Amino acid sequence: MNWLWKRKSTFTQQPLESLPSLLTELGVDLVLLGGDFTSSSLPEEFAAAQQFVSQIRQPWIAIPGNHDNYTKRAFRTRRYYDYFSNPTGSTLRDFGIEIHPLIAPWTLIALDTTLATPPTSSVGYISKELEILLEDALKDLPASTSILLFNHYPFFQNDTPSHNLQRGEALEQLLRRHFPRIRLYLQGHSHRHTIADLQNSGLPIVLDSGCIAMGDQATWNLIDLQTDCCQVTGYLWKERWEPFRMETIPWKQK
């Protein structure tokens, strides 16, 4: 019903068709898929998304969005993971957290904070147990590690209560405690393209790629991690993918 009510007129397949080949042309090393592969977590939607992802030639890491656990049955059976289990990880399904070492000094930590919700709600939840697991993971990583934290939900409580991450304040405090080791917070959910440097506030750079299937508002981010800075190029769909925003953000210390 979600698809019939609202999303069918908003989302389109066309931007997806040329994206896998563009990623190869650009020399992308790793693709991060931030969730909402489906509208209502139906098996046929997952199968279609799986077919698209199979065209991506690069290694990829994926996390679920709220629409991927939209129904109680999909959430209870962990249906998302029947289609998208990360090739280099195995703990996201059972524990909500997964650690992926990248090229030194970088490590990505992926979170699953999704819930089954009523049709009028899309909240997420970072439990106290998951917060403790994340704290322990951060403590176990070498102090020299630079971290990307990957979570579908924004940690700020700026949206309507029915769209927020419950206990998001606890996650924000964790980010502050571990800044600047956590360099980037990669989020989705809002479908709003975002490049926000919050380092002067003691928080990481926040990146939201937007949505790659959102018609003439479809966007995604190309991220280049360098020793002294982060280069981000936002791509926008205008009958083809074109760069529309480029920022170079120096890393900052406390």
PDB file of C-alpha atoms in Angstrom:
ATOM      1  CA  MET A   1       0.000   0.000   0.000  1.00  0.00           C
ATOM      2  CA  ASN A   2       2.861   2.374   0.722  1.00  0.00           C
ATOM      3  CA  TRP A   3       3.918   2.081  -2.914  1.00  0.00           C
ATOM      4  CA  LEU A   4       0.369   2.772  -4.145  1.00  0.00           C
ATOM      5  CA  TRP A   5      -0.233   5.690  -1.824  1.00  0.00           C
ATOM      6  CA  LYS A   6       2.841   7.746  -2.342  1.00  0.00           C
ATOM      7  CA  ARG A   7       6.026   6.267  -3.683  1.00  0.00           C
ATOM      8  CA  LYS A   8       5.051   4.974  -7.131  1.00  0.00           C
ATOM      9  CA  SER A   9       4.878   8.495  -8.564  1.00  0.00           C
ATOM     10  CA  THR A  10       8.116   9.525  -6.858  1.00  0.00           C
ATOM     11  CA  PHE A  11      10.564   6.757  -7.732  1.00  0.00           C
ATOM     12  CA  THR A  12      11.758   5.589 -11.131  1.00  0.00           C
ATOM     13  CA  GLN A  13      14.071   2.907 -12.500  1.00  0.00           C
ATOM     14  CA  GLN A  14      15.786   5.066 -15.116  1.00  0.00           C
ATOM     15  CA  PRO A  15      18.544   6.547 -12.915  1.00  0.00           C
ATOM     16  CA  LEU A  16      19.505   3.026 -11.812  1.00  0.00           C
ATOM     17  CA  GLU A  17      20.174   1.653 -15.273  1.00  0.00           C
ATOM     18  CA  SER A  18      23.416   3.495 -16.020  1.00  0.00           C
ATOM     19  CA  LEU A  19      24.769   3.647 -12.478  1.00  0.00           C
ATOM     20  CA  PRO A  20      26.709   0.348 -12.332  1.00  0.00           C
ATOM     21  CA  SER A  21      28.719   1.203 -15.449  1.00  0.00           C
ATOM     22  CA  LEU A  22      29.342   4.752 -14.191  1.00  0.00           C
ATOM     23  CA  LEU A  23      30.759   3.427 -10.923  1.00  0.00           C
ATOM     24  CA  THR A  24      33.251   1.406 -12.945  1.00  0.00           C
ATOM     25  CA  GLU A  25      34.143   4.355 -15.179  1.00  0.00           C
ATOM     26  CA  LEU A  26      34.851   6.484 -12.110  1.00  0.00           C
ATOM     27  CA  GLY A  27      37.143   3.846 -10.608  1.00  0.00           C
ATOM     28  CA  VAL A  28      35.070   3.368  -7.467  1.00  0.00           C
ATOM     29  CA  ASP A  29      36.691   0.948  -4.984  1.00  0.00           C
ATOM     30  CA  LEU A  30      33.737   0.208  -2.693  1.00  0.00           C
ATOM     31  CA  VAL A  31      29.988   0.810  -2.917  1.00  0.00           C
ATOM     32  CA  LEU A  32      27.978   1.575   0.224  1.00  0.00           C
ATOM     33  CA  LEU A  33      24.247   0.853   0.007  1.00  0.00           C
ATOM     34  CA  GLY A  34      22.349   2.656   2.735  1.00  0.00           C
ATOM     35  CA  GLY A  35      19.023   0.849   2.745  1.00  0.00           C
ATOM     36  CA  ASP A  36      15.439   1.289   1.538  1.00  0.00           C
ATOM     37  CA  PHE A  37      15.914  -1.296  -1.193  1.00  0.00           C
ATOM     38  CA  THR A  38      12.137  -1.828  -1.081  1.00  0.00           C
ATOM     39  CA  SER A  39       8.970   0.113  -0.423  1.00  0.00           C
ATOM     40  CA  SER A  40       7.028  -2.410   1.662  1.00  0.00           C
ATOM     41  CA  SER A  41       9.601  -5.191   2.265  1.00  0.00           C
ATOM     42  CA  LEU A  42       7.877  -7.567  -0.162  1.00  0.00           C
ATOM     43  CA  PRO A  43       9.809 -10.560  -1.564  1.00  0.00           C
ATOM     44  CA  GLU A  44       9.345  -9.382  -5.156  1.00  0.00           C
ATOM     45  CA  GLU A  45      10.763  -5.969  -4.249  1.00  0.00           C
ATOM     46  CA  PHE A  46      13.808  -7.553  -2.639  1.00  0.00           C
ATOM     47  CA  ALA A  47      14.313  -9.764  -5.691  1.00  0.00           C
ATOM     48  CA  ALA A  48      14.261  -6.734  -7.997  1.00  0.00           C
ATOM     49  CA  ALA A  49      16.739  -4.892  -5.773  1.00  0.00           C
ATOM     50  CA  GLN A  50      18.979  -7.948  -5.632  1.00  0.00           C
ATOM     51  CA  GLN A  51      19.000  -8.086  -9.427  1.00  0.00           C
ATOM     52  CA  PHE A  52      20.143  -4.448  -9.572  1.00  0.00           C
ATOM     53  CA  VAL A  53      22.883  -4.948  -6.982  1.00  0.00           C
ATOM     54  CA  SER A  54      24.142  -8.000  -8.886  1.00  0.00           C
ATOM     55  CA  GLN A  55      25.145  -5.614 -11.681  1.00  0.00           C
ATOM     56  CA  ILE A  56      27.540  -3.712  -9.424  1.00  0.00           C
ATOM     57  CA  ARG A  57      31.055  -4.948 -10.134  1.00  0.00           C
ATOM     58  CA  GLN A  58      32.712  -3.427  -7.079  1.00  0.00           C
ATOM     59  CA  PRO A  59      32.702  -4.862  -3.565  1.00  0.00           C
ATOM     60  CA  TRP A  60      29.731  -3.529  -1.625  1.00  0.00           C
ATOM     61  CA  ILE A  61      28.501  -3.182   1.943  1.00  0.00           C
ATOM     62  CA  ALA A  62      24.780  -2.788   2.619  1.00  0.00           C
ATOM     63  CA  ILE A  63      22.554  -1.965   5.572  1.00  0.00           C
ATOM     64  CA  PRO A  64      18.742  -2.122   5.757  1.00  0.00           C
ATOM     65  CA  GLY A  65      16.475   0.909   5.812  1.00  0.00           C
ATOM     66  CA  ASN A  66      13.140   1.218   7.546  1.00  0.00           C
ATOM     67  CA  HIS A  67      11.252   0.172   4.400  1.00  0.00           C
ATOM     68  CA  ASP A  68      13.228  -3.080   4.339  1.00  0.00           C
ATOM     69  CA  ASN A  69      11.740  -4.051   7.703  1.00  0.00           C
ATOM     70  CA  TYR A  70       8.410  -2.354   7.107  1.00  0.00           C
ATOM     71  CA  THR A  71       6.165  -5.226   8.203  1.00  0.00           C
ATOM     72  CA  LYS A  72       6.209  -7.289  11.377  1.00  0.00           C
ATOM     73  CA  ARG A  73       6.669 -10.476   9.380  1.00  0.00           C
ATOM     74  CA  ALA A  74       9.627  -9.107   7.413  1.00  0.00           C
ATOM     75  CA  PHE A  75      11.193  -7.885  10.648  1.00  0.00           C
ATOM     76  CA  ARG A  76      10.548 -11.123  12.537  1.00  0.00           C
ATOM     77  CA  THR A  77      11.929 -13.357   9.774  1.00  0.00           C
ATOM     78  CA  ARG A  78      14.808 -10.950   8.974  1.00  0.00           C
ATOM     79  CA  ARG A  79      13.744 -11.171   5.341  1.00  0.00           C
ATOM     80  CA  TYR A  80      16.198  -8.462   4.256  1.00  0.00           C
ATOM     81  CA  TYR A  81      19.133 -10.705   5.119  1.00  0.00           C
ATOM     82  CA  ASP A  82      17.892 -13.462   2.844  1.00  0.00           C
ATOM     83  CA  TYR A  83      18.780 -11.119  -0.002  1.00  0.00           C
ATOM     84  CA  PHE A  84      21.519  -8.830   1.322  1.00  0.00           C
ATOM     85  CA  SER A  85      24.136 -10.296   3.626  1.00  0.00           C
ATOM     86  CA  ASN A  86      27.463  -8.538   3.326  1.00  0.00           C
ATOM     87  CA  PRO A  87      30.097 -10.744   1.682  1.00  0.00           C
ATOM     88  CA  THR A  88      32.758  -9.674   4.197  1.00  0.00           C
ATOM     89  CA  GLY A  89      30.591  -9.693   7.333  1.00  0.00           C
ATOM     90  CA  SER A  90      28.327 -11.973   9.327  1.00  0.00           C
ATOM     91  CA  THR A  91      27.123 -10.228  12.497  1.00  0.00           C
ATOM     92  CA  LEU A  92      24.751  -7.477  11.318  1.00  0.00           C
ATOM     93  CA  ARG A  93      21.734  -9.807  11.186  1.00  0.00           C
ATOM     94  CA  ASP A  94      22.058 -11.119  14.736  1.00  0.00           C
ATOM     95  CA  PHE A  95      23.705  -8.259  16.605  1.00  0.00           C
ATOM     96  CA  GLY A  96      22.942  -5.103  14.600  1.00  0.00           C
ATOM     97  CA  ILE A  97      26.611  -4.241  14.153  1.00  0.00           C
ATOM     98  CA  GLU A  98      29.329  -5.266  11.744  1.00  0.00           C
ATOM     99  CA  ILE A  99      32.970  -4.191  11.434  1.00  0.00           C
ATOM    100  CA  HIS A 100      34.610  -3.937   8.027  1.00  0.00           C
ATOM    101  CA  PRO A 101      38.339  -3.131   7.872  1.00  0.00           C
ATOM    102  CA  LEU A 102      39.123  -1.055   4.795  1.00  0.00           C
ATOM    103  CA  ILE A 103      42.432   0.277   3.515  1.00  0.00           C
ATOM    104  CA  ALA A 104      44.471   1.411   6.544  1.00  0.00           C
ATOM    105  CA  PRO A 105      43.808   3.430   8.614  1.00  0.00           C
ATOM    106  CA  TRP A 106      40.111   3.182   7.731  1.00  0.00           C
ATOM    107  CA  THR A 107      37.454   0.915   9.237  1.00  0.00           C
ATOM    108  CA  LEU A 108      33.712   1.003   8.540  1.00  0.00           C
ATOM    109  CA  ILE A 109      31.209   0.108  11.250  1.00  0.00           C
ATOM    110  CA  ALA A 110      27.736  -0.747   9.932  1.00  0.00           C
ATOM    111  CA  LEU A 111      24.604  -0.606  12.095  1.00  0.00           C
ATOM    112  CA  ASP A 112      21.088  -1.992  11.760  1.00  0.00           C
ATOM    113  CA  THR A 113      18.718   0.212  13.770  1.00  0.00           C
ATOM    114  CA  THR A 114      15.508  -0.613  11.879  1.00  0.00           C
ATOM    115  CA  LEU A 115      12.154  -1.613  13.363  1.00  0.00           C
ATOM    116  CA  ALA A 116       8.807  -2.855  12.127  1.00  0.00           C
ATOM    117  CA  THR A 117       6.468   0.131  12.395  1.00  0.00           C
ATOM    118  CA  PRO A 118       2.851   1.095  11.671  1.00  0.00           C
ATOM    119  CA  PRO A 119       2.278   2.552   8.173  1.00  0.00           C
ATOM    120  CA  THR A 120       2.285   6.103   9.557  1.00  0.00           C
ATOM    121  CA  SER A 121       5.631   5.695  11.328  1.00  0.00           C
ATOM    122  CA  SER A 122       9.223   5.170  10.245  1.00  0.00           C
ATOM    123  CA  VAL A 123      11.160   5.375  13.494  1.00  0.00           C
ATOM    124  CA  GLY A 124      14.384   3.544  14.188  1.00  0.00           C
ATOM    125  CA  TYR A 125      15.865   2.527  17.509  1.00  0.00           C
ATOM    126  CA  ILE A 126      19.400   2.250  18.824  1.00  0.00           C
ATOM    127  CA  SER A 127      19.031   0.057  21.866  1.00  0.00           C
ATOM    128  CA  LYS A 128      21.200   0.326  24.955  1.00  0.00           C
ATOM    129  CA  GLU A 129      22.566  -3.120  24.083  1.00  0.00           C
ATOM    130  CA  LEU A 130      23.603  -1.973  20.608  1.00  0.00           C
ATOM    131  CA  GLU A 131      25.123   1.180  22.057  1.00  0.00           C
ATOM    132  CA  ILE A 132      27.269  -0.966  24.367  1.00  0.00           C
ATOM    133  CA  LEU A 133      28.347  -3.203  21.475  1.00  0.00           C
ATOM    134  CA  LEU A 134      29.327  -0.126  19.483  1.00  0.00           C
ATOM    135  CA  GLU A 135      31.284   1.319  22.427  1.00  0.00           C
ATOM    136  CA  ASP A 136      33.103  -1.981  22.890  1.00  0.00           C
ATOM    137  CA  ALA A 137      33.917  -2.185  19.181  1.00  0.00           C
ATOM    138  CA  LEU A 138      35.356   1.323  19.208  1.00  0.00           C
ATOM    139  CA  LYS A 139      37.468   0.546  22.273  1.00  0.00           C
ATOM    140  CA  ASP A 140      38.824  -2.618  20.652  1.00  0.00           C
ATOM    141  CA  LEU A 141      40.001  -0.826  17.509  1.00  0.00           C
ATOM    142  CA  PRO A 142      43.513   0.672  17.563  1.00  0.00           C
ATOM    143  CA  ALA A 143      43.653   4.333  18.554  1.00  0.00           C
ATOM    144  CA  SER A 144      45.089   5.172  15.134  1.00  0.00           C
ATOM    145  CA  THR A 145      41.983   3.884  13.330  1.00  0.00           C
ATOM    146  CA  SER A 146      39.842   6.345  11.382  1.00  0.00           C
ATOM    147  CA  ILE A 147      36.206   5.281  11.404  1.00  0.00           C
ATOM    148  CA  LEU A 148      33.211   5.603   9.111  1.00  0.00           C
ATOM    149  CA  LEU A 149      29.953   4.958  10.958  1.00  0.00           C
ATOM    150  CA  PHE A 150      27.221   3.736   8.599  1.00  0.00           C
ATOM    151  CA  ASN A 151      23.596   3.896   9.787  1.00  0.00           C
ATOM    152  CA  HIS A 152      20.349   4.425   7.889  1.00  0.00           C
ATOM    153  CA  TYR A 153      18.954   6.932  10.385  1.00  0.00           C
ATOM    154  CA  PRO A 154      20.228  10.442  11.156  1.00  0.00           C
ATOM    155  CA  PHE A 155      21.186  10.854  14.796  1.00  0.00           C
ATOM    156  CA  PHE A 156      19.780  14.388  15.065  1.00  0.00           C
ATOM    157  CA  GLN A 157      16.175  14.664  16.246  1.00  0.00           C
ATOM    158  CA  ASN A 158      15.260  17.285  13.643  1.00  0.00           C
ATOM    159  CA  ASP A 159      12.457  15.446  11.877  1.00  0.00           C
ATOM    160  CA  THR A 160       8.938  14.665  13.073  1.00  0.00           C
ATOM    161  CA  PRO A 161       8.891  12.224  16.015  1.00  0.00           C
ATOM    162  CA  SER A 162       7.421   9.508  13.800  1.00  0.00           C
ATOM    163  CA  HIS A 163      10.538   9.601  11.599  1.00  0.00           C
ATOM    164  CA  ASN A 164      13.309   9.917  14.178  1.00  0.00           C
ATOM    165  CA  LEU A 165      15.890   7.519  15.556  1.00  0.00           C
ATOM    166  CA  GLN A 166      14.784   6.719  19.084  1.00  0.00           C
ATOM    167  CA  ARG A 167      17.663   7.230  21.534  1.00  0.00           C
ATOM    168  CA  GLY A 168      19.385   9.277  18.862  1.00  0.00           C
ATOM    169  CA  GLU A 169      20.671  11.572  21.613  1.00  0.00           C
ATOM    170  CA  ALA A 170      22.678   8.664  23.033  1.00  0.00           C
ATOM    171  CA  LEU A 171      24.245   8.068  19.626  1.00  0.00           C
ATOM    172  CA  GLU A 172      25.094  11.760  19.316  1.00  0.00           C
ATOM    173  CA  GLN A 173      26.873  11.673  22.675  1.00  0.00           C
ATOM    174  CA  LEU A 174      28.798   8.585  21.590  1.00  0.00           C
ATOM    175  CA  LEU A 175      29.891  10.402  18.437  1.00  0.00           C
ATOM    176  CA  ARG A 176      31.109  13.305  20.547  1.00  0.00           C
ATOM    177  CA  ARG A 177      33.035  10.996  22.863  1.00  0.00           C
ATOM    178  CA  HIS A 178      34.813   9.364  19.949  1.00  0.00           C
ATOM    179  CA  PHE A 179      35.485  12.433  17.810  1.00  0.00           C
ATOM    180  CA  PRO A 180      37.733  12.755  15.853  1.00  0.00           C
ATOM    181  CA  ARG A 181      38.274   8.988  15.474  1.00  0.00           C
ATOM    182  CA  ILE A 182      34.802   8.752  13.945  1.00  0.00           C
ATOM    183  CA  ARG A 183      35.483  10.899  10.903  1.00  0.00           C
ATOM    184  CA  LEU A 184      32.320  10.333   8.883  1.00  0.00           C
ATOM    185  CA  TYR A 185      28.707   9.569   9.736  1.00  0.00           C
ATOM    186  CA  LEU A 186      26.996   8.111   6.669  1.00  0.00           C
ATOM    187  CA  GLN A 187      23.205   8.221   6.813  1.00  0.00           C
ATOM    188  CA  GLY A 188      20.095   7.926   4.660  1.00  0.00           C
ATOM    189  CA  HIS A 189      16.384   7.883   5.503  1.00  0.00           C
ATOM    190  CA  SER A 190      15.624  11.543   4.771  1.00  0.00           C
ATOM    191  CA  HIS A 191      16.124  11.230   0.987  1.00  0.00           C
ATOM    192  CA  ARG A 192      17.762  14.672   1.226  1.00  0.00           C
ATOM    193  CA  HIS A 193      21.256  15.066  -0.175  1.00  0.00           C
ATOM    194  CA  THR A 194      23.530  16.360   2.579  1.00  0.00           C
ATOM    195  CA  ILE A 195      27.180  17.329   3.021  1.00  0.00           C
ATOM    196  CA  ALA A 196      27.574  18.806   6.501  1.00  0.00           C
ATOM    197  CA  ASP A 197      30.911  19.496   8.186  1.00  0.00           C
ATOM    198  CA  LEU A 198      30.170  19.390  11.924  1.00  0.00           C
ATOM    199  CA  GLN A 199      33.774  19.034  13.073  1.00  0.00           C
ATOM    200  CA  ASN A 200      33.854  22.475  14.724  1.00  0.00           C
ATOM    201  CA  SER A 201      30.989  21.248  16.918  1.00  0.00           C
ATOM    202  CA  GLY A 202      32.872  18.119  17.962  1.00  0.00           C
ATOM    203  CA  LEU A 203      30.966  15.848  15.592  1.00  0.00           C
ATOM    204  CA  PRO A 204      31.955  14.026  12.401  1.00  0.00           C
ATOM    205  CA  ILE A 205      31.265  15.058   8.831  1.00  0.00           C
ATOM    206  CA  VAL A 206      27.703  13.954   8.015  1.00  0.00           C
ATOM    207  CA  LEU A 207      26.950  12.687   4.519  1.00  0.00           C
ATOM    208  CA  ASP A 208      23.547  11.699   3.171  1.00  0.00           C
ATOM    209  CA  SER A 209      23.601  10.460  -0.405  1.00  0.00           C
ATOM    210  CA  GLY A 210      19.901  11.127  -0.915  1.00  0.00           C
ATOM    211  CA  CYS A 211      18.107   8.556  -3.071  1.00  0.00           C
ATOM    212  CA  ILE A 212      19.300   7.107  -6.384  1.00  0.00           C
ATOM    213  CA  ALA A 213      15.785   6.378  -7.680  1.00  0.00           C
ATOM    214  CA  MET A 214      14.053   9.670  -6.901  1.00  0.00           C
ATOM    215  CA  GLY A 215      13.439  10.870 -10.448  1.00  0.00           C
ATOM    216  CA  ASP A 216      14.932  14.289 -11.213  1.00  0.00           C
ATOM    217  CA  GLN A 217      15.944  14.592  -7.551  1.00  0.00           C
ATOM    218  CA  ALA A 218      17.987  11.377  -7.543  1.00  0.00           C
ATOM    219  CA  THR A 219      21.428  11.842  -5.975  1.00  0.00           C
ATOM    220  CA  TRP A 220      24.418   9.978  -4.585  1.00  0.00           C
ATOM    221  CA  ASN A 221      27.859  10.837  -3.193  1.00  0.00           C
ATOM    222  CA  LEU A 222      31.312   9.911  -4.448  1.00  0.00           C
ATOM    223  CA  ILE A 223      33.660   9.975  -1.448  1.00  0.00           C
ATOM    224  CA  ASP A 224      37.439  10.185  -1.748  1.00  0.00           C
ATOM    225  CA  LEU A 225      39.218   9.645   1.580  1.00  0.00           C
ATOM    226  CA  GLN A 226      42.633  11.285   1.637  1.00  0.00           C
ATOM    227  CA  THR A 227      45.290  11.711   4.297  1.00  0.00           C
ATOM    228  CA  ASP A 228      44.471  15.326   5.071  1.00  0.00           C
ATOM    229  CA  CYS A 229      40.950  15.750   3.747  1.00  0.00           C
ATOM    230  CA  CYS A 230      37.728  14.253   2.480  1.00  0.00           C
ATOM    231  CA  GLN A 231      36.635  15.066  -1.063  1.00  0.00           C
ATOM    232  CA  VAL A 232      32.924  14.633  -1.756  1.00  0.00           C
ATOM    233  CA  THR A 233      31.276  14.918  -5.155  1.00  0.00           C
ATOM    234  CA  GLY A 234      27.503  14.854  -5.276  1.00  0.00           C
ATOM    235  CA  TYR A 235      25.895  13.429  -8.417  1.00  0.00           C
ATOM    236  CA  LEU A 236      22.417  14.448  -9.619  1.00  0.00           C
ATOM    237  CA  TRP A 237      20.204  12.774 -12.225  1.00  0.00           C
ATOM    238  CA  LYS A 238      19.257  15.071 -15.138  1.00  0.00           C
ATOM    239  CA  GLU A 239      18.559  12.501 -17.851  1.00  0.00           C
ATOM    240  CA  ARG A 240      22.066  11.322 -17.012  1.00  0.00           C
ATOM    241  CA  TRP A 241      24.254  11.409 -13.911  1.00  0.00           C
ATOM    242  CA  GLU A 242      26.136  14.705 -13.569  1.00  0.00           C
ATOM    243  CA  PRO A 243      28.268  16.139 -10.741  1.00  0.00           C
ATOM    244  CA  PHE A 244      26.467  19.068  -9.144  1.00  0.00           C
ATOM    245  CA  ARG A 245      28.305  19.675  -5.878  1.00  0.00           C
ATOM    246  CA  MET A 246      31.961  19.259  -4.945  1.00  0.00           C
ATOM    247  CA  GLU A 247      33.524  19.908  -1.552  1.00  0.00           C
ATOM    248  CA  THR A 248      36.966  19.347  -0.073  1.00  0.00           C
ATOM    249  CA  ILE A 249      36.806  19.174   3.718  1.00  0.00           C
ATOM    250  CA  PRO A 250      40.046  19.104   5.746  1.00  0.00           C
ATOM    251  CA  TRP A 251      40.185  16.732   8.691  1.00  0.00           C
ATOM    252  CA  LYS A 252      40.217  18.493  12.048  1.00  0.00           C
ATOM    253  CA  GLN A 253      41.456  17.492  15.460  1.00  0.00           C
ATOM    254  CA  LYS A 254      39.950  18.303  18.841  1.00  0.00           C
TER     255      LYS A 254
END
